[in-house]
Amino acid sequence: MGLSVRDLSVSYDGVPAVRGASLEVPGGSTLAVLGPSGCGKSTLLRAVAGLEPPDAGTIGWVAGEGRGVEDLTRVPTHRRGFALMFQDGQLFPQMTVGRNVAYPLRLRRAPSAERRRRTTELLALVGLGGYADRLPTTLSGGERQRVALARSLAADPRLLLLDEPLSALDAGLRERLATDLRDILRAAGTTTVLVTHDHEEAYAVADRLAVMRDGVVVQQGATAEVWRHPHDAATALFLGYARVLEGDAATPVLAAAGLGPSSAVALRRSALVLADRGSTAGLRGRVVSWRATPDQVRLVLDVPGAGEVDAVAGASGPPAGLAVGDEVRVTVDADRLAVV
Amino acid sequence: MTAATSTTTRRLATTAALAALPLAVLGLFFLLPVAGMVDRGLRPDGVLDPGAVLEVLTRPRTGRVVWFTLWTATLGTVVAVVLGLPAAYVLHRLRFPGRGLVRALLLVPFVLPTVVVGVAFDLLLRDGGPLAGLGLAGTPAAIVAGLVFFNVAVVVRSVGATWEGLDRRPAEAAAALGAGPWQVWWTVTVPALRPAVVSAASVVFLFCATAFGVVLVIGGVRYASVETEIYLLTANLLDLQAAAALSLVQLLAVVALLLVSARLRTTADPTRSRVVAAPRRPARGDLVPVVVTALVLLAVAAPIAALVVGSLRVDGAWSLASYRALGADPGDAGGQALLVPVTDALLNSLRTAVDATWMSVLLGLLVAAVVTRRSRSRAERRVRSLLDGLFMLPLGVSAVTLGFGFLVTLGRPPLELRDNPLLVPVAQALVALPLVVRTLVPVLASVDERLRQAAASLGASPARALLAVDLPVLWKPLVGAAGFAFAVSLGEFGATSFLARPDHPTVPVVIFRLLGNPGELNYGMALAASVVLAATTAGVMLAVERLRVPSLGAW
């Protein structure tokens, strides 16, 4: 069971937006398509929803073991059994929250008792119990997205498509909602494809990850797997790695981490941790600059053989009197770097 | 005085300064004549006599006239909407070669002089005409057809403009939730279009209920609407009291209708981002609307074609004689109907139209600026919407009432303006003013205030901000509105028929006079003059259409 997209290409007025994309989404799992804006990820999602006609390739639904693939490539949007949630929710402004959520149920002519029950249930699931009589204009951005999610789930879709569901929200809310979203999707057990440019959002919500660039899916797999082994330097940087060291520059860092030589290594900001004064472990470097953020002290070091790298001070904070030009030592955390 | 109150005072002073000229013009050339006319009817001997008004209103003929006006206008509106919606869809959501031309062609009837429309329908339906077999000549059905012909463009334009700008995402969201095309249509598209349809319908009803030339030329004296009845009572029967009573009733009905339509009018929220669907190629499912549009086009083209053909036929043969007669001295041509050659009338018309155009554009720009300035308080907003409604009044007040009111109030001291050559252009400018305002207001209102604020925060003075922010979006609609006003002025008949001096007639007046006189040549000249007038207005509208003004004729 699940979604199967094969060699899909979509273009706008002859300009290719998606080129030969293939995706597998097993039933019950959540796939995040991650990529910078303009990479074609939203187009891919719209094509899966049936809102953009593909130039080539197929979109299919794997019904189950031995039951073959249902070809949906030419099936109109409303017959696919998918639900698409837009970036800004697209609640119908003239309907109350309750009627918005009940909309897909009305389309299926569900009896009114059933509609009421399901609407209440879904609003409770997204944490908006008692909101049924409100109008969408009276809601905050986060509440609107929750209603849109409840409405999409009311369609009882076999596949839920989320287009940047949290991007329109501010940072704090986004973080909280990402966790909620993951829990809601788990609870509903719905197969989901989520499109986002925010790697933290993808990491928080999805169990599978597909990275897209210039209309091409460059890598996909289990979230942790993609995280550990980015396909190339650009992918690593997009996944939130602070710096990629290539060639000879990678060697001293890899050695300090106890790893064998490789062509490149991607470092998270926290891969190098400032060692206590007097320690002889790890790498030696000279402080190029440093600044304090609310969570930690961030340094840029010049490490012989590797060049400039990022580091953070340990839990005990920066040593007193730290100054630019000081010689310090850092330990390398092998869990915070990826061999490319 | 605190800084806040001084700012408020300055804002109010600016508003008052902007509104002063339009208000003065409206007061002197509209409210005063209309009031004079009404006053004259209500106080025939200097004493108020409400009983006389009631007497007029309880006459059986008045009842018939009102009933006739109501049902023809209602039917005309319904048919115009039913035919206009599919055409709006085809012309604004589908993409096909020649779309711009078809759009412009459908707009032409709206600016065609009413007299010309009347003549064209008469020609099509009368004995010996191509559609004589339908037996519709001079019937109410012909009048309704004329009204529809005239107004279908209003529905196409204003609903089309909304349809074109409709955000496609709600429809996609509905489809993605499992709604089929019909369910999307009923649950998303219809609610989104409803305000535009209702407001277009209310304006069309207004136009139908106050139509003058079409009803007069097609219906003659057999079928009278309130508007033509006012004309007959005033000009033929000299029963000013009855005319004033009817005018008063009409005025009240129109004000009520304007209030309703103002409430229904919606301006797009500039701060909301929209994703508008690009027009697509026609598909198999579009067959019905495409066929309806083709029929509408045919129905619009038929009277115009009949007119052109008729003007070229003299004594059963093709001839340009009717056109040649236009330039002839009336004495030589043998028609005693006219004092000057028709070519002179055409020159008069053009000159008048130029004057009326600059006047209505100037006034319209001021009104639009006043109406669209952001209000800081509820009271301020109320004043602005009151002004907005006030300048819509000429739309609904009988042009006949206006014209006769001019004669009554401005023809004697202290306002001896009767022979002033600017009188006719001023009257026409007032008739065109609502169209100009309604073209400019949506554009100005759609400019995001934050753009002006951004310009100001970068150091631009209000004038520079105007140049940088408003002018780029405004100049096209401005030219479009000017073209619109020009076309309206060329075709204006109701007020002009009262005000134009016999030795300085405009073309519509000449056409009406030619029609009222017997003789093949007079009729032929009327047709030829109609063609010339129609070609001129159509030319102006085609040029304007090339500018692609989004809100042109949008209500």
PDB file of N, CA, C and O in Angstrom, chain B residues 2 6 16 24 47 116-117 178 182 186 194 200 317 344 358 408 438:
ATOM      1  N   THR B   2      -3.591  70.280  19.636  1.00  0.00           N
ATOM      2  CA  THR B   2      -2.578  69.226  19.671  1.00  0.00           C
ATOM      3  C   THR B   2      -2.199  68.834  18.254  1.00  0.00           C
ATOM      4  O   THR B   2      -2.888  69.172  17.296  1.00  0.00           O
ATOM      5  N   SER B   6      -4.530  68.758  14.758  1.00  0.00           N
ATOM      6  CA  SER B   6      -4.137  69.556  13.600  1.00  0.00           C
ATOM      7  C   SER B   6      -3.993  68.664  12.369  1.00  0.00           C
ATOM      8  O   SER B   6      -4.349  69.048  11.270  1.00  0.00           O
ATOM      9  N   ALA B  16     -12.025  68.277   1.885  1.00  0.00           N
ATOM     10  CA  ALA B  16     -12.998  69.291   1.502  1.00  0.00           C
ATOM     11  C   ALA B  16     -12.548  70.005   0.230  1.00  0.00           C
ATOM     12  O   ALA B  16     -13.347  70.254  -0.678  1.00  0.00           O
ATOM     13  N   ALA B  24     -19.686  71.477  -6.096  1.00  0.00           N
ATOM     14  CA  ALA B  24     -20.264  72.699  -6.650  1.00  0.00           C
ATOM     15  C   ALA B  24     -20.936  72.399  -7.985  1.00  0.00           C
ATOM     16  O   ALA B  24     -22.066  72.819  -8.250  1.00  0.00           O
ATOM     17  N   VAL B  47     -47.942  76.899  -3.944  1.00  0.00           N
ATOM     18  CA  VAL B  47     -48.466  76.262  -2.732  1.00  0.00           C
ATOM     19  C   VAL B  47     -48.246  74.761  -2.846  1.00  0.00           C
ATOM     20  O   VAL B  47     -48.493  74.167  -3.900  1.00  0.00           O
ATOM     21  N   VAL B 116     -29.657  54.995 -31.713  1.00  0.00           N
ATOM     22  CA  VAL B 116     -29.159  54.106 -32.765  1.00  0.00           C
ATOM     23  C   VAL B 116     -29.641  52.680 -32.509  1.00  0.00           C
ATOM     24  O   VAL B 116     -30.084  51.987 -33.429  1.00  0.00           O
ATOM     25  N   VAL B 117     -29.572  52.255 -31.237  1.00  0.00           N
ATOM     26  CA  VAL B 117     -30.043  50.906 -30.903  1.00  0.00           C
ATOM     27  C   VAL B 117     -31.526  50.779 -31.257  1.00  0.00           C
ATOM     28  O   VAL B 117     -31.959  49.789 -31.854  1.00  0.00           O
ATOM     29  N   GLY B 178     -12.279  16.338  -2.663  1.00  0.00           N
ATOM     30  CA  GLY B 178     -13.194  15.376  -3.269  1.00  0.00           C
ATOM     31  C   GLY B 178     -14.400  15.987  -3.954  1.00  0.00           C
ATOM     32  O   GLY B 178     -15.332  15.276  -4.322  1.00  0.00           O
ATOM     33  N   TRP B 182     -19.179  20.098 -10.546  1.00  0.00           N
ATOM     34  CA  TRP B 182     -20.435  20.761 -10.185  1.00  0.00           C
ATOM     35  C   TRP B 182     -20.442  21.170  -8.739  1.00  0.00           C
ATOM     36  O   TRP B 182     -20.949  22.233  -8.380  1.00  0.00           O
ATOM     37  N   TRP B 186     -20.936  24.986  -7.278  1.00  0.00           N
ATOM     38  CA  TRP B 186     -21.977  25.445  -6.357  1.00  0.00           C
ATOM     39  C   TRP B 186     -21.437  25.879  -5.008  1.00  0.00           C
ATOM     40  O   TRP B 186     -21.986  26.788  -4.385  1.00  0.00           O
ATOM     41  N   ARG B 194     -21.202  35.637  -6.441  1.00  0.00           N
ATOM     42  CA  ARG B 194     -22.528  36.182  -6.135  1.00  0.00           C
ATOM     43  C   ARG B 194     -22.536  37.705  -5.984  1.00  0.00           C
ATOM     44  O   ARG B 194     -23.376  38.376  -6.593  1.00  0.00           O
ATOM     45  N   ALA B 200     -23.961  43.605 -10.549  1.00  0.00           N
ATOM     46  CA  ALA B 200     -24.177  43.834 -11.985  1.00  0.00           C
ATOM     47  C   ALA B 200     -25.668  43.841 -12.285  1.00  0.00           C
ATOM     48  O   ALA B 200     -26.159  44.702 -13.022  1.00  0.00           O
ATOM     49  N   ALA B 317     -31.926  49.318 -54.151  1.00  0.00           N
ATOM     50  CA  ALA B 317     -30.625  49.113 -54.794  1.00  0.00           C
ATOM     51  C   ALA B 317     -29.533  49.616 -53.849  1.00  0.00           C
ATOM     52  O   ALA B 317     -29.800  50.416 -52.953  1.00  0.00           O
ATOM     53  N   ASP B 344     -22.497  68.983 -39.977  1.00  0.00           N
ATOM     54  CA  ASP B 344     -22.330  70.017 -38.948  1.00  0.00           C
ATOM     55  C   ASP B 344     -22.679  69.454 -37.578  1.00  0.00           C
ATOM     56  O   ASP B 344     -21.997  69.727 -36.579  1.00  0.00           O
ATOM     57  N   TRP B 358     -13.343  66.025 -20.902  1.00  0.00           N
ATOM     58  CA  TRP B 358     -12.389  66.572 -19.910  1.00  0.00           C
ATOM     59  C   TRP B 358     -13.087  66.940 -18.621  1.00  0.00           C
ATOM     60  O   TRP B 358     -12.556  66.774 -17.528  1.00  0.00           O
ATOM     61  N   VAL B 408     -35.710  74.859 -16.728  1.00  0.00           N
ATOM     62  CA  VAL B 408     -36.533  75.544 -15.745  1.00  0.00           C
ATOM     63  C   VAL B 408     -35.704  76.465 -14.856  1.00  0.00           C
ATOM     64  O   VAL B 408     -36.091  77.595 -14.578  1.00  0.00           O
ATOM     65  N   ARG B 438     -16.813  54.986 -11.392  1.00  0.00           N
ATOM     66  CA  ARG B 438     -16.798  53.543 -11.137  1.00  0.00           C
ATOM     67  C   ARG B 438     -15.636  52.844 -11.842  1.00  0.00           C
ATOM     68  O   ARG B 438     -15.245  51.754 -11.461  1.00  0.00           O
TER      69      ARG B 438
END
